[in-house]
Coordinates of C-alpha atoms in Angstrom, one line a residue:
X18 CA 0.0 0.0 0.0
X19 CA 3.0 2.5 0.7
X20 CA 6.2 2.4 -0.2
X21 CA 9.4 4.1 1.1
X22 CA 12.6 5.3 -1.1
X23 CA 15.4 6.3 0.3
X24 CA 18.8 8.1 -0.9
X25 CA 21.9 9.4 0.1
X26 CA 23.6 7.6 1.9
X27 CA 27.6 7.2 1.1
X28 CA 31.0 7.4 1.9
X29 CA 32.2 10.4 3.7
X30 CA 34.7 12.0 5.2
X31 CA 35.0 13.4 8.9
X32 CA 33.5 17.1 8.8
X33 CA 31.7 16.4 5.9
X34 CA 28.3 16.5 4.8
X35 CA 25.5 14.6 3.2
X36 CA 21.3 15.0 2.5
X37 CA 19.1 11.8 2.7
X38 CA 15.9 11.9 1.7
X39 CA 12.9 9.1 2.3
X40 CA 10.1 9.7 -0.4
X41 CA 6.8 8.0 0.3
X42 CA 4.0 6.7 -2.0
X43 CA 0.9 5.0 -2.7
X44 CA -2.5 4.9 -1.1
X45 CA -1.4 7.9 1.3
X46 CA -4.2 10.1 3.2
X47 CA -1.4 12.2 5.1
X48 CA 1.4 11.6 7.1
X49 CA 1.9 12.4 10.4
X50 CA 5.4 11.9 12.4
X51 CA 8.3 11.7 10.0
X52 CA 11.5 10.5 11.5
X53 CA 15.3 9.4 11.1
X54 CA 16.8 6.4 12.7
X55 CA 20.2 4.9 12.5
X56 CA 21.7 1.2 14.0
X57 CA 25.6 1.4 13.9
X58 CA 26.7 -2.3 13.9
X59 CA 26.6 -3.5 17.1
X60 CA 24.3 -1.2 18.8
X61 CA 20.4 -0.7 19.2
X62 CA 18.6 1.4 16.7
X63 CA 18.4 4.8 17.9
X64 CA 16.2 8.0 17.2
X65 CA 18.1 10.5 15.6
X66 CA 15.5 12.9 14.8
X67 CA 11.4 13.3 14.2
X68 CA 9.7 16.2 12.4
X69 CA 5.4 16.2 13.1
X70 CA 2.8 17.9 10.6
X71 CA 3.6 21.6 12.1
X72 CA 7.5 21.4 11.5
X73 CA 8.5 20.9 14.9
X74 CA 11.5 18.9 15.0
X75 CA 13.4 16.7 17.8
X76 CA 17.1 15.8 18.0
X77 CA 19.3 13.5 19.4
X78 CA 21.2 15.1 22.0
X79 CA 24.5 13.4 20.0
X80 CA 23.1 15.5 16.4
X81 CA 21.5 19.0 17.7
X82 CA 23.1 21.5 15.9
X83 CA 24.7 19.3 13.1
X84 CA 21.2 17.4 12.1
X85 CA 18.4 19.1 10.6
X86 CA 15.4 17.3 9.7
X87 CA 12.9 18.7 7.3
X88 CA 9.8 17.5 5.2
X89 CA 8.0 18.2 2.2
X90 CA 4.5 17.2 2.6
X91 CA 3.2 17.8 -1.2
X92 CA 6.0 15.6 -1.9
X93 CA 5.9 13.2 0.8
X94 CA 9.3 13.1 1.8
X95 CA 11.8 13.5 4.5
X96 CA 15.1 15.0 4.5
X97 CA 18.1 14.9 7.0
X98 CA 20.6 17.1 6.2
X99 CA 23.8 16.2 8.1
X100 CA 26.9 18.4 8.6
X101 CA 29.7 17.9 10.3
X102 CA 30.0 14.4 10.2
X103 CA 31.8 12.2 12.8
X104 CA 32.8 8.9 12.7
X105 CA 30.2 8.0 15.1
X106 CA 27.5 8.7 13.1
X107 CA 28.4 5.2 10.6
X108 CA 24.9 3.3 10.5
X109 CA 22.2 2.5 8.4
X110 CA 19.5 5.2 8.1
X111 CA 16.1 4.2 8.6
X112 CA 13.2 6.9 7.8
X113 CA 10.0 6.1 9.9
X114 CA 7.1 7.7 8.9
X115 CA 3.5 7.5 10.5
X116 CA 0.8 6.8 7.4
X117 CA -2.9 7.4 7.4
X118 CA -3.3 4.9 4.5
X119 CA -6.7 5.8 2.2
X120 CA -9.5 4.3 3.7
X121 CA -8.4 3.2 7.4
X122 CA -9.2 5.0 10.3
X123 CA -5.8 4.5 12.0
X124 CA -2.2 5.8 11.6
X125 CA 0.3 2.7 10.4
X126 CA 3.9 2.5 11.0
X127 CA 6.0 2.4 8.4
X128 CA 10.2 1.6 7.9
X129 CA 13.1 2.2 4.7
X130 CA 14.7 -0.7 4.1
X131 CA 17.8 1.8 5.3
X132 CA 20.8 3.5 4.0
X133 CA 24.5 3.3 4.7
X134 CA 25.9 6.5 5.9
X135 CA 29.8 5.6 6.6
X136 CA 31.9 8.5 7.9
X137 CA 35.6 7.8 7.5
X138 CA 38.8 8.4 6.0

């Protein structure tokens, strides 16, 4: 019923920066949440950052002020622009968006397949 895209993941080096983006479509009545996640290898998956209908976004304590998250919602897509890029930040990139799907009456949960996002040099 939906389907998730996303891009931009790649090799990088330390201080640099990259965009991802997570397009949505299909049977979509609106979106509500859009987020960012990342799982280093190893590690749990972890919120990095979550943008709501309004444009109010939420960090990651270990991102603020080098993450900003941003959405498009005639295009159904989230961004995360990321500067200043650390070694720390290598993981797959999941986006998670929250879909009222056309013709339900609840809000389902939907996941990228990911994107690598390797900081290094």
């Amino acid at each position: 019923q939906v389907q998730l895209v996303e891009s931009g993941g790649d090799l990088v080096q330390p201080g640099g920066s990259l965009r991802l983006s997570c397009e949505a479509s299909g049977s979509i009545a609106s979106i509500k949440a859009m987020g960012w996640y990342r799982q280093a290898v190893g590690k749990q998956r972890e919120l990095v950052a979550t943008v709501t209908t309004g444009g109010n976004a939420n960090y990651a304590d270990s991102v603020k002020g080098r993450f900003t998250i941003s959405r498009d919602n005639a295009k159904n897509t989230v961004y995360l622009q990321m500067n200043s890029l650390k070694p720390e930040d290598t993981a797959v990139y999941y986006c998670n968006l929250m879909v009222r799907v056309r013709g339900y009456y609840y809000d389902t949960e939907y996941w990228g397949k990911g994107t690598l996002v390797t900081v290094s040099s």
